[in-house]
Short mmCIF file of C-alpha atoms and ligand atoms in Angstrom, two decimals:
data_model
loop_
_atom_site.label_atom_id
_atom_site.label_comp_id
_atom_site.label_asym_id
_atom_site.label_seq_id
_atom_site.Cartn_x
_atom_site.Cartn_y
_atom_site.Cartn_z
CA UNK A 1 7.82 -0.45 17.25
CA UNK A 2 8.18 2.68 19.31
CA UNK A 3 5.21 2.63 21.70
CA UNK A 4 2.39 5.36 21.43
CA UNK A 5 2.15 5.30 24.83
CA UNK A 6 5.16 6.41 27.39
CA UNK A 7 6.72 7.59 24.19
CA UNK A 8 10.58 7.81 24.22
CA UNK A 9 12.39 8.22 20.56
CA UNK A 10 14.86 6.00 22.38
CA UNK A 11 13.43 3.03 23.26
CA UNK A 12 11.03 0.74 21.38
CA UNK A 13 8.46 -2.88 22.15
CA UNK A 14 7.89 -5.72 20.29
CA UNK A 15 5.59 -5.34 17.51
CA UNK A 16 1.98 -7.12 18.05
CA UNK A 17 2.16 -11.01 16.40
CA UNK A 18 0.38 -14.31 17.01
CA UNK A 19 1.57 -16.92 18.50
CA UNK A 20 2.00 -19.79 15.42
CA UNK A 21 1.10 -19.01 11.95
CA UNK A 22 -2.54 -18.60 10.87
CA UNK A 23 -3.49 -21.10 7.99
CA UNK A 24 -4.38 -20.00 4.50
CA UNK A 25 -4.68 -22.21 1.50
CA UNK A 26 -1.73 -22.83 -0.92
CA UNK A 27 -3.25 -22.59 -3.99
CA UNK A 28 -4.84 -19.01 -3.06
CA UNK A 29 -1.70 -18.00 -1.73
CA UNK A 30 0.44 -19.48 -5.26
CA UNK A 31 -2.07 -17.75 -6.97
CA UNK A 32 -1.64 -14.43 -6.08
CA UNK A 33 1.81 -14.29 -5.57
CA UNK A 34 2.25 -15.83 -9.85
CA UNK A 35 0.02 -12.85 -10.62
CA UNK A 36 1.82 -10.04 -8.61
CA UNK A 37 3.74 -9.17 -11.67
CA UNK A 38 0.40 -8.67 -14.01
CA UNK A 39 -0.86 -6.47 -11.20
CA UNK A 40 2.50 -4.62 -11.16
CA UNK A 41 2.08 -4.46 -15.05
CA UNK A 42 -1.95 -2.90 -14.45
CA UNK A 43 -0.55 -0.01 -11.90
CA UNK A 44 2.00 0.59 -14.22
CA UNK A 45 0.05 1.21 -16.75
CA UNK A 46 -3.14 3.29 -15.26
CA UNK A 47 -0.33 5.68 -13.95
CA UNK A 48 0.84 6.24 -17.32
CA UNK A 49 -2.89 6.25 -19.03
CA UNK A 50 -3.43 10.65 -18.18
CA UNK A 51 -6.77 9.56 -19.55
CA UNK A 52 -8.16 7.35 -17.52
CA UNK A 53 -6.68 8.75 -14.53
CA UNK A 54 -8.15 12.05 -14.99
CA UNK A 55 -11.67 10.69 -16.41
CA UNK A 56 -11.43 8.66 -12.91
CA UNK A 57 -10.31 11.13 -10.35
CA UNK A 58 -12.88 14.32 -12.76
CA UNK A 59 -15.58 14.64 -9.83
CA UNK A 60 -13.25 13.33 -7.03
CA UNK A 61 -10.93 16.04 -7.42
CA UNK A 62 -13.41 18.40 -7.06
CA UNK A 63 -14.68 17.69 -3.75
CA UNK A 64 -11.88 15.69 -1.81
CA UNK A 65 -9.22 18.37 -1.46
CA UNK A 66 -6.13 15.95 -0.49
CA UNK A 67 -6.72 13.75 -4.04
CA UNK A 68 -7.67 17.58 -5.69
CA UNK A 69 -3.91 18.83 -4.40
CA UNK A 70 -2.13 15.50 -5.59
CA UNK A 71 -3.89 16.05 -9.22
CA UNK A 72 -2.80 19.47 -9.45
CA UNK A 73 0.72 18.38 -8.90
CA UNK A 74 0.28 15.68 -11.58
CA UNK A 75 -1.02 18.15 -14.06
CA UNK A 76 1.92 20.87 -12.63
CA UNK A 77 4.82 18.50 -13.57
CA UNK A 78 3.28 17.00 -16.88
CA UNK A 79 2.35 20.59 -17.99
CA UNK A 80 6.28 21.50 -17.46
CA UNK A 81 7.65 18.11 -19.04
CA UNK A 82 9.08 15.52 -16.92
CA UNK A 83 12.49 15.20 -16.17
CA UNK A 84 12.93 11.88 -15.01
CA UNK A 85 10.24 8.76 -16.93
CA UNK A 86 11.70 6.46 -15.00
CA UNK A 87 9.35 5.61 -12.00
CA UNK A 88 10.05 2.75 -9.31
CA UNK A 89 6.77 0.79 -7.79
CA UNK A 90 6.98 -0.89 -4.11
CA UNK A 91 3.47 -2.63 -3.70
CA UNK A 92 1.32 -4.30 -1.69
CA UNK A 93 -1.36 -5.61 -2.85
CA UNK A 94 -3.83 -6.97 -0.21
CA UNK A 95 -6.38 -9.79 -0.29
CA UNK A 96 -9.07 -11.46 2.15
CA UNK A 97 -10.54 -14.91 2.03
CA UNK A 98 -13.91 -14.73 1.41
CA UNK A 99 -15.38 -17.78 3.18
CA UNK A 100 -18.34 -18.41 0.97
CA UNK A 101 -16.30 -18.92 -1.98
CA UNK A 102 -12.64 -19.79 -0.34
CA UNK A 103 -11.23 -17.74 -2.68
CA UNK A 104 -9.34 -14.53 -2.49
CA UNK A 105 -10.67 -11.15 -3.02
CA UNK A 106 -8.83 -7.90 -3.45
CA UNK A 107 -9.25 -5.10 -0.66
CA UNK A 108 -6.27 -3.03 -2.47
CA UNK A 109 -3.16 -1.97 -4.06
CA UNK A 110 -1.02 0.15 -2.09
CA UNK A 111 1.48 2.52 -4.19
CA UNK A 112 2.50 4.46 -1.43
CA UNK A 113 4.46 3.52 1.90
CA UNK A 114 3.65 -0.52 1.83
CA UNK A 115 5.16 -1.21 5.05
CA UNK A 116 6.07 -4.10 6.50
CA UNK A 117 8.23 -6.10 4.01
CA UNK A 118 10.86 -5.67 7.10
CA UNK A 119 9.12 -7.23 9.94
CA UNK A 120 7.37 -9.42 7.92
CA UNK A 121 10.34 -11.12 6.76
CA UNK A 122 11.59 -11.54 10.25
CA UNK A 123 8.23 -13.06 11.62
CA UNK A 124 8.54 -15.95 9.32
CA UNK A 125 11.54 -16.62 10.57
CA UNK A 126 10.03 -16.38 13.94
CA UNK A 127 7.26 -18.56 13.13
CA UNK A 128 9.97 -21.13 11.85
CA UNK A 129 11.47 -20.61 15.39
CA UNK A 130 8.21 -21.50 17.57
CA UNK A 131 7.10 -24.40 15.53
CA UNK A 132 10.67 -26.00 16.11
CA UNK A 133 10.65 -25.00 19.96
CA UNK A 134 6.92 -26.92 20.00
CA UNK A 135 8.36 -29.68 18.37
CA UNK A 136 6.58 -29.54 15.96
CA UNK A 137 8.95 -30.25 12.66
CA UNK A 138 6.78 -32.01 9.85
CA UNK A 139 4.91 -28.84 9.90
CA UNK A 140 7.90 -26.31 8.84
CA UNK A 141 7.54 -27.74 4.98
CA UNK A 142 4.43 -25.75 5.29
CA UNK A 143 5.62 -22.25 5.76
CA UNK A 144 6.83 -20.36 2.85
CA UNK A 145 10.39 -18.97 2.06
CA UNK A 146 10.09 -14.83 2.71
CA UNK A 147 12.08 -12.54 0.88
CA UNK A 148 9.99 -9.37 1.18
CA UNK A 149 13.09 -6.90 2.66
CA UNK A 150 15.45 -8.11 0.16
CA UNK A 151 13.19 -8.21 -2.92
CA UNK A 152 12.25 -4.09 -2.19
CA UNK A 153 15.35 -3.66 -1.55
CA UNK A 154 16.75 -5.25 -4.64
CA UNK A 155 14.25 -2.83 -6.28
CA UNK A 156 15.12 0.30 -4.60
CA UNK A 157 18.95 -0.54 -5.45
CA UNK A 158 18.11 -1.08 -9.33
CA UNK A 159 16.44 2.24 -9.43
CA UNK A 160 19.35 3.41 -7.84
CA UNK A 161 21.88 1.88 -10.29
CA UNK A 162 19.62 3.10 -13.17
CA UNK A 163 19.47 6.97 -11.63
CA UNK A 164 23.63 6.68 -12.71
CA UNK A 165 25.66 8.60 -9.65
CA UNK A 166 27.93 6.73 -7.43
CA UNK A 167 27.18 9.76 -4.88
CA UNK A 168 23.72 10.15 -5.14
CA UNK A 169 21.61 9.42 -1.57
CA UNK A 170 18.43 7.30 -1.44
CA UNK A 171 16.60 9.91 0.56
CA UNK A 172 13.53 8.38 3.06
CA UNK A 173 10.51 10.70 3.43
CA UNK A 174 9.88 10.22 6.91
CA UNK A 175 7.25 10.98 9.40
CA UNK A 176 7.73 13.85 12.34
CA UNK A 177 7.57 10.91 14.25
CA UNK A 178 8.26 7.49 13.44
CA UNK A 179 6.50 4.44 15.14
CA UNK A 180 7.09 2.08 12.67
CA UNK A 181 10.57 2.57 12.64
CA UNK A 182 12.32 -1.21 12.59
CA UNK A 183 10.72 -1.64 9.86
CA UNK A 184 12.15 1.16 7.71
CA UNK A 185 15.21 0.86 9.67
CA UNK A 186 15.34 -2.82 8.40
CA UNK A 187 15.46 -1.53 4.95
CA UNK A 188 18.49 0.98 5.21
CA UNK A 189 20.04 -1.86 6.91
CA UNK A 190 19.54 -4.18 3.78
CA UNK A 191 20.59 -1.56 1.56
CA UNK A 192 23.48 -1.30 3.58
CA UNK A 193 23.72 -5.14 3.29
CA UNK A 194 23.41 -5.33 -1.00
CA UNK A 195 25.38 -2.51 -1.20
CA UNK A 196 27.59 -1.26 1.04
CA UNK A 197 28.29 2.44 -1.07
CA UNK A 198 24.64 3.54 -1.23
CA UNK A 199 23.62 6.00 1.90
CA UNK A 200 20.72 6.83 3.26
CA UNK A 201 19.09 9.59 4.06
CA UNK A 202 15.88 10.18 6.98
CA UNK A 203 14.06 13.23 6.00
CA UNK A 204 10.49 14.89 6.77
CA UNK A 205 8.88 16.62 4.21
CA UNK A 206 9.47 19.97 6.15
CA UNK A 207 12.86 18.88 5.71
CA UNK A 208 12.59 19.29 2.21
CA UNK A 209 10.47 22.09 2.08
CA UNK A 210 13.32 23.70 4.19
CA UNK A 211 16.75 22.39 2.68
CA UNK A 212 15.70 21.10 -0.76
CA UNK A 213 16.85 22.76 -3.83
CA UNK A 214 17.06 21.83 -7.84
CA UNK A 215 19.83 22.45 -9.98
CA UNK A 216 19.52 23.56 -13.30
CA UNK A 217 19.55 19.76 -14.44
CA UNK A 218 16.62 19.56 -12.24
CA UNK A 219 18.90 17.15 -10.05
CA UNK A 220 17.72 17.24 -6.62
CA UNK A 221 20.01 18.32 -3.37
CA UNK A 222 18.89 17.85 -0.09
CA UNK A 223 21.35 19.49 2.62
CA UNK A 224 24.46 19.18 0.15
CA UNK A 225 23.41 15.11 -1.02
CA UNK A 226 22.04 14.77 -4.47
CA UNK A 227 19.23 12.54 -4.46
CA UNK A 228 18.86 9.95 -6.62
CA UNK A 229 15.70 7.40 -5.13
CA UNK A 230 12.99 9.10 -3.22
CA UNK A 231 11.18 6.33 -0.96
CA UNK A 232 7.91 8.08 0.84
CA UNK A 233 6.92 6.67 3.79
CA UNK A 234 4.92 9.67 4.83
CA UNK A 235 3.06 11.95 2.29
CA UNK A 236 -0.02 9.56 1.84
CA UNK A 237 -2.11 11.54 4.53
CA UNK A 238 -3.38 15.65 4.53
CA UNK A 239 -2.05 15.48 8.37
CA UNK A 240 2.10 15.38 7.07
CA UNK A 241 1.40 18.40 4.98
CA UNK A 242 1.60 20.95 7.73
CA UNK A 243 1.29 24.42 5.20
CA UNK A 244 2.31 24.99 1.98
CA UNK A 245 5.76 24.04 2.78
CA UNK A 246 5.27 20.65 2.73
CA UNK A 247 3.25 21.01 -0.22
CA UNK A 248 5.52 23.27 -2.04
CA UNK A 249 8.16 20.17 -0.95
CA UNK A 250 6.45 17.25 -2.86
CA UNK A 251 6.12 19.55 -5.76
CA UNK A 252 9.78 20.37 -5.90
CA UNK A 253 10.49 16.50 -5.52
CA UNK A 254 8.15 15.27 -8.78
CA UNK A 255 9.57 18.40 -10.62
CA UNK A 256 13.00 16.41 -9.97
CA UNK A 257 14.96 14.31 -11.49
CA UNK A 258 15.26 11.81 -8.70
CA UNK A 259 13.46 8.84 -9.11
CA UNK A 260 10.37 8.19 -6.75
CA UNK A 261 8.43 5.22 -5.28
CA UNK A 262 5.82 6.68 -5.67
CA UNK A 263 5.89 9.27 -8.95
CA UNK A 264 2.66 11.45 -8.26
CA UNK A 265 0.50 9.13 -11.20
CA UNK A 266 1.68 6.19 -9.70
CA UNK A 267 0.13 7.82 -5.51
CA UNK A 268 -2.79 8.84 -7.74
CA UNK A 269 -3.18 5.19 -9.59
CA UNK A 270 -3.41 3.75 -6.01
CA UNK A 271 -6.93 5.76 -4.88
CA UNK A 272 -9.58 3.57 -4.16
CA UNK A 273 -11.42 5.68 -6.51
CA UNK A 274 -9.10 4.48 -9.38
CA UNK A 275 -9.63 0.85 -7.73
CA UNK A 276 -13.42 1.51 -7.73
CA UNK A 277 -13.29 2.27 -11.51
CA UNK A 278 -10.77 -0.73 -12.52
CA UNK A 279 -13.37 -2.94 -11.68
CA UNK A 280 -15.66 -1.68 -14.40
CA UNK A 281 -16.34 -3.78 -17.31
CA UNK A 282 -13.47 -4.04 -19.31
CA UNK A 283 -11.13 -1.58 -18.17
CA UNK A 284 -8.59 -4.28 -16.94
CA UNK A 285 -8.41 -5.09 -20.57
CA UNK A 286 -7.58 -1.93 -21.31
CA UNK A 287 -4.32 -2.80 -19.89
CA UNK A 288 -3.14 -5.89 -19.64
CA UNK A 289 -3.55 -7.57 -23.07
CA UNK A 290 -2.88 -11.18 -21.74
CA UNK A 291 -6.80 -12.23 -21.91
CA UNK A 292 -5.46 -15.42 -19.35
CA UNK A 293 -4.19 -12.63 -16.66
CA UNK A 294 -7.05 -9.73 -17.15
CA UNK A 295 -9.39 -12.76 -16.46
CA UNK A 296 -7.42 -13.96 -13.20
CA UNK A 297 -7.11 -10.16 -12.32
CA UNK A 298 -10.78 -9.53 -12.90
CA UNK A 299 -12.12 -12.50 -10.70
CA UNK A 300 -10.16 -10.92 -7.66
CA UNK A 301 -12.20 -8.03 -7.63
CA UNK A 302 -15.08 -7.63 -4.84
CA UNK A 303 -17.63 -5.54 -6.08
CA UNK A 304 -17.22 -1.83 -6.46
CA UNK A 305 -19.15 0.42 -6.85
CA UNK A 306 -19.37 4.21 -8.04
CA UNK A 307 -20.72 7.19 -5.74
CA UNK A 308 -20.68 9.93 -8.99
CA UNK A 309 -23.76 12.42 -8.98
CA UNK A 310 -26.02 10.20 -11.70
CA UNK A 311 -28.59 7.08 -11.57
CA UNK A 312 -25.72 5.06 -11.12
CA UNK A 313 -24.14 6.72 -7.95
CA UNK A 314 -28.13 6.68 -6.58
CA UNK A 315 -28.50 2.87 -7.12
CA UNK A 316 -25.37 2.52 -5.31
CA UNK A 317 -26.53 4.51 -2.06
CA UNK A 318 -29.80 2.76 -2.54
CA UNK A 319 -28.20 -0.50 -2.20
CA UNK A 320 -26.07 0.34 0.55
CA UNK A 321 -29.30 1.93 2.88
CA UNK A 322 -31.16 -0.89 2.45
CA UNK A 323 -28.10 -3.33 3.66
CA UNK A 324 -25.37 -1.26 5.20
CA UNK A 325 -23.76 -4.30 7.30
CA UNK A 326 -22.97 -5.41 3.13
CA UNK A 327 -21.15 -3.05 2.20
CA UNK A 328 -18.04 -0.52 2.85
CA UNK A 329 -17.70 3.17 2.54
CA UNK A 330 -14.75 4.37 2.00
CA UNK A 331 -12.79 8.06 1.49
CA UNK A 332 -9.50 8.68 -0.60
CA UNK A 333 -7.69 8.05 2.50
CA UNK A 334 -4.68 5.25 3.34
CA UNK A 335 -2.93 4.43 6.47
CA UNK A 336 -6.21 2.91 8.25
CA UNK A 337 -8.88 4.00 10.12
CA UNK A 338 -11.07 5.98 7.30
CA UNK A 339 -13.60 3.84 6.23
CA UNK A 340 -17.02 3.58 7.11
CA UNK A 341 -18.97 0.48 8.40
CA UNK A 342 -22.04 -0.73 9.71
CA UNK A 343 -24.89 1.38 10.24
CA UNK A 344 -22.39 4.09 10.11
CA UNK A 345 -22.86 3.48 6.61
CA UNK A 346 -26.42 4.32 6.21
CA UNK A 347 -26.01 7.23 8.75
CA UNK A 348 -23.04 8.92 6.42
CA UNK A 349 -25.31 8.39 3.32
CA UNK A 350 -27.98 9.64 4.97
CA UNK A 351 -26.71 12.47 5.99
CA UNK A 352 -24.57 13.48 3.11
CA UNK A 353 -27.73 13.03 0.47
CA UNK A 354 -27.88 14.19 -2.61
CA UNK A 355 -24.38 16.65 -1.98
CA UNK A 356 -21.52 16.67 -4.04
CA UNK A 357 -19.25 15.13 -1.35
CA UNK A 358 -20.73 11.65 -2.27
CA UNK A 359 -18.70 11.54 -4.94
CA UNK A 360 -15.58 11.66 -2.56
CA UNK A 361 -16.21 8.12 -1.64
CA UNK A 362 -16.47 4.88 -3.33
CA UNK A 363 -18.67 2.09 -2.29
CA UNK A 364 -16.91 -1.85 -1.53
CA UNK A 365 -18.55 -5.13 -0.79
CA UNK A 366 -17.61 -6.52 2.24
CA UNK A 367 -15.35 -9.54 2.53
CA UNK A 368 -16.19 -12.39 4.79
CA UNK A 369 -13.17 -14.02 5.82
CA UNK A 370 -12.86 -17.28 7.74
CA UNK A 371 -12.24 -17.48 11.19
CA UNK A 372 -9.86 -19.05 13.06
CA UNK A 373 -8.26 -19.23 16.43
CA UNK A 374 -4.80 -17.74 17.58
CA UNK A 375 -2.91 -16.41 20.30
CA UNK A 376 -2.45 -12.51 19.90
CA UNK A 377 1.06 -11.35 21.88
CA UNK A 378 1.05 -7.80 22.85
CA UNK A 379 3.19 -5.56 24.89
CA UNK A 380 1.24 -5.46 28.45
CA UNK A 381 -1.23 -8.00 28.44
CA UNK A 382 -1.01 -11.93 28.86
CA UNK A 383 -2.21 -13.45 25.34
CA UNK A 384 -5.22 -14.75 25.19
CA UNK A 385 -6.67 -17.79 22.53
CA UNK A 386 -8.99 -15.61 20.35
CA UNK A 387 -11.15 -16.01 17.08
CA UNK A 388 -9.16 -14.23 14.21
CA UNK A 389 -9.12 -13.19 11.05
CA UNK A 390 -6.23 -12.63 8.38
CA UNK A 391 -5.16 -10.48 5.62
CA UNK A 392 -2.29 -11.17 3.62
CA UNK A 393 -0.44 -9.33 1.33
CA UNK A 394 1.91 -9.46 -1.61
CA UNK A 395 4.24 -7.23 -2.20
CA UNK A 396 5.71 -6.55 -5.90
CA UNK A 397 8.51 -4.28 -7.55
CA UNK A 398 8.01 -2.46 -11.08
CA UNK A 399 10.68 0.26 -12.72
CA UNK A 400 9.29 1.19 -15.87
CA UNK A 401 8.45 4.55 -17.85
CA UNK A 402 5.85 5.42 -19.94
CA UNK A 403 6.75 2.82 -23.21
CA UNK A 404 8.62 0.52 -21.56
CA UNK A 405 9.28 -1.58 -18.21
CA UNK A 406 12.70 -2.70 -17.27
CA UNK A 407 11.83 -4.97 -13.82
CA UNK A 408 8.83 -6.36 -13.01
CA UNK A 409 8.88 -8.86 -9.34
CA UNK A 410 6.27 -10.79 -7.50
CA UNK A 411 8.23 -9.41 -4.05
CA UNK A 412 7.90 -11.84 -1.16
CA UNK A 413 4.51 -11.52 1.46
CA UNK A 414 3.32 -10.62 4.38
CA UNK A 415 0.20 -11.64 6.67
CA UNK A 416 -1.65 -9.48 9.24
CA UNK A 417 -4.23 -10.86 12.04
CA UNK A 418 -6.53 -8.99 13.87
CA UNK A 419 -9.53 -10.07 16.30
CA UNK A 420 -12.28 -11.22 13.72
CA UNK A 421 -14.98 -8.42 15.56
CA UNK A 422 -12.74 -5.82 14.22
CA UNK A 423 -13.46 -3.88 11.27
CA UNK A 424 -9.45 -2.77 10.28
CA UNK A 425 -6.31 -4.47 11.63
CA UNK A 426 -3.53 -2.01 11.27
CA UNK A 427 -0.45 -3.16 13.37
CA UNK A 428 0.86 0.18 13.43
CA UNK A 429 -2.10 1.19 14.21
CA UNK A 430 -2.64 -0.82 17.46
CA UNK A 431 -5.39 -3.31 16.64
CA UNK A 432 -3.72 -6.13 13.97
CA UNK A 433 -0.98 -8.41 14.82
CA UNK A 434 1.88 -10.33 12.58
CA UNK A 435 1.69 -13.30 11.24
CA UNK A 436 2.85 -15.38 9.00
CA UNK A 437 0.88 -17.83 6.78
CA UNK A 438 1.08 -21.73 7.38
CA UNK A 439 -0.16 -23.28 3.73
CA UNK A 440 -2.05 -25.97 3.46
CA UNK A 441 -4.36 -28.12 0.42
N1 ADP B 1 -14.12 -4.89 1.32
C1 ADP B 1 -13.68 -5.12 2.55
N2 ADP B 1 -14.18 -6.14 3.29
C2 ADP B 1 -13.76 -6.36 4.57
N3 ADP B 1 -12.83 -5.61 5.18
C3 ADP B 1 -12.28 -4.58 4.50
C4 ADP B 1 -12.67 -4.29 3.15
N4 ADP B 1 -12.01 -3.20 2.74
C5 ADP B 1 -11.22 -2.84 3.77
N5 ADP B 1 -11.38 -3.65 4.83
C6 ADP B 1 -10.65 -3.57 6.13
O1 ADP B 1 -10.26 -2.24 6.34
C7 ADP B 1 -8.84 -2.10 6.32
C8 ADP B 1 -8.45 -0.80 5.66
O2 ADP B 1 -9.01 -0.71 4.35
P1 ADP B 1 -8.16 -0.33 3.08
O3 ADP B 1 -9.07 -0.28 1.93
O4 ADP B 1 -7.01 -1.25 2.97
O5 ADP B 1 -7.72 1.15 3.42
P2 ADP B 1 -6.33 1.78 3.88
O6 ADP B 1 -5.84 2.45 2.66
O7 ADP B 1 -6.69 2.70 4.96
O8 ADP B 1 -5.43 0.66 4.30
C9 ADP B 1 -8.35 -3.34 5.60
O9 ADP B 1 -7.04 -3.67 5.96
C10 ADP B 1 -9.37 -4.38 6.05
O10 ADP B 1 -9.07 -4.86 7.35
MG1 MG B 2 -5.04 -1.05 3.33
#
């Protein structure tokens, strides 16, 4: 990663990781990686559901401005008629152990910018690597095949193919800077790698907003290129939309015919809000008719619960003054860093009383995971044997439309460890390391 400190945009460190693979049980891990492609199949289909989406997001919109300027993009383009159904989905869907149960729980599905799948795929490798150099051989049986960087890729190629122009760019939607950036260079590499004709293209949104035009066919150009796969890895936070340029940018990109990972409903179908109302009695039915796979969805689910301005959304901030360590407050934020813990809790609910902009957050239990010891390697400091906690993830392709879906992939894994005192464990954020899980039964 490039460091955030002594920044050069020419030279780069080693990404945080642990020194041997954290365990994590196999039939957890099995488990949600068979049901990636149901949970593919349930984002798929709230971003197509305008009804459910809009009775979700009703008083969210109204007070959270970001999620309010996404929806009225959403409405823009479906008010105009859209010119391209096809829309491509590059997951992540995350999970926690809870230790009173050892089962997992869901924290979230990301829709937007699931990063990763590139180093991910080269720390189990790496973990493959140390447990050889220790020796220790009976115990490589135990870490699981990764395929995360091909399997997006794979899907970012068929929604190429599918787009139909042997010219057409897969254009990147980049941040002004770019700290992450092995990882998304690790995908144009493998697209590079599965097919050698398709070129890439490393743009900001100000980019766009500056040099991108439609056609009449609503095709979209970008400096001369027409665009056929839009891949965001920025646009998921207010701070990349600078002015109305950036806005006016994302609009002119849904209004096109290029396909994007994520469409607008699909960015919308990822808010925790969305999450928050998923877990509702009967609303994964609403989706996903296999009663076997609602059922296995459903018990993933920690509890959520509703801020909205009625009895409901009062019980809820009841619950969560009386116990705040319980519970999680969170905004219609992603990238890390939002949420509220802790007493902080009760001092945000407290303070925000019976105003509107309750309804701007959702309410989460906390997960419990189990703790475990590793050795966390960072640039700059000599590792040291800590007590750890891990999240892993699952990563899943979809390209569908509105009636019907034409790829559906569980899409390889990754696992992140942070130190078990702290409350998020972004790696690109600085406080979670890479790891890789070692299964056992
Ligand atoms: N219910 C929860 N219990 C325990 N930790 C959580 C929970 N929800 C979130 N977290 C922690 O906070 C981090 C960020 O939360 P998340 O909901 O994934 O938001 P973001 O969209 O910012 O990634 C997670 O990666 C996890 O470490
Ligand atoms: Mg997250």
């Amino acid at each position: 990663m490039r460091p955030k400190t002594s920044f050069s945009p020419d030279s780069i460190t080693f990404a945080p990781f642990v020194l041997v693979p954290s365990t994590f049980p196999h039939h957890e891990f099995m488990k949600v990686k068979s049901l990636q492609p149901a949970i593919n199949k349930l984002i798929h289909r709230v971003a197509h559901d305008q009804k459910f989406l809009k009775e979700s997001l009703m008083n969210t919109v109204k007070v959270d401005d970001f999620t309010g300027r996404l929806f009225q993009i959403y409405e823009a383009v479906h008010s105009e008629g859209i010119s391209q159904r096809i829309s491509l989905g590059l997951l992540r869907s995350d999970y926690f152990l809870h230790s009173s149960t050892g089962r997992v729980l869901q924290v979230e599905v990301n829709t937007i910018a699931s990063s990763f799948a590139g180093i991910a795929t080269q720390v189990s490798l790496y973990h493959r690597y140390i447990l050889s150099e220790l020796g220790a051989y009976e115990h490589l049986q135990y870490l699981p095949d990764n395929q995360a960087l091909q399997s997006l890729v794979a899907g970012m190629l068929k929604a190429w193919e599918m787009y139909g122009c042997e010219q057409a760019v897969i254009l990147f939607i980049v941040e002004d800077i770019t700290y992450n950036i092995c990882d998304q260079r690790f995908h144009e590499f493998q697209i590079q790698t599965q097919n050698p004709k398709v070129r890439v293209m490393r743009c900001t949104l100000t980019d766009v907003g500056q040099y991108g035009t439609l056609d009449k066919e609503k095709k979209l150009y970008v400096k001369g290129k027409e665009v056929a796969v839009i891949y965001f890895r920025a646009g998921y936070s207010p701070e990349h939309y600078h002015s109305s340029l950036e806005w006016d940018a994302r609009l002119l990109m849904e209004r096109s015919k290029a396909i994007k990972s994520p469409s607008i409903q699909y960015h919308l179908a990822g808010t925790k809000k969305v999450q928050q109302e998923l877990a509702r009695p009967n609303a994964v039915e609403r989706f996903i008719e296999n009663e076997e796979d609602a059922k296995a969805i459903r018990a993933l689910f920690a509890g959520l619960y509703s801020l909205d301005m009625n009895e409901e959304g009062d019980e809820s901030v009841k619950m969560a003054i009386k116990n705040p360590h319980a519970y999680i407050l969170k905004p219609q934020r992603e990238g890390g860093g939002n949420n509220i813990y802790g007493k902080d809790v009760r001092e945000t609910l407290e303070r925000i009383g019976k105003k509107k902009e309750r309804t701007g957050y959702i309410l989460m239990d906390r997960i419990v995971p189990p703790i475990q010891k590793n050795y966390i390697v960072r640039p700059g400091s000599a590792p040291e044997l800590n007590d750890v906690i891990s999240e892993l993830g699952i990563f899943g392709t979809i390209i569908g439309d509105s009636e019907e879906i034409f790829w559906n992939q569980e899409a390889g894994h990754m696992l992140r460890t942070k130190l078990s005192t702290a409350n998020e464990g972004g790696v690109a954020a600085g406080v979670g390391a890479l790891d890789s899980p070692y299964l056992f039964s």
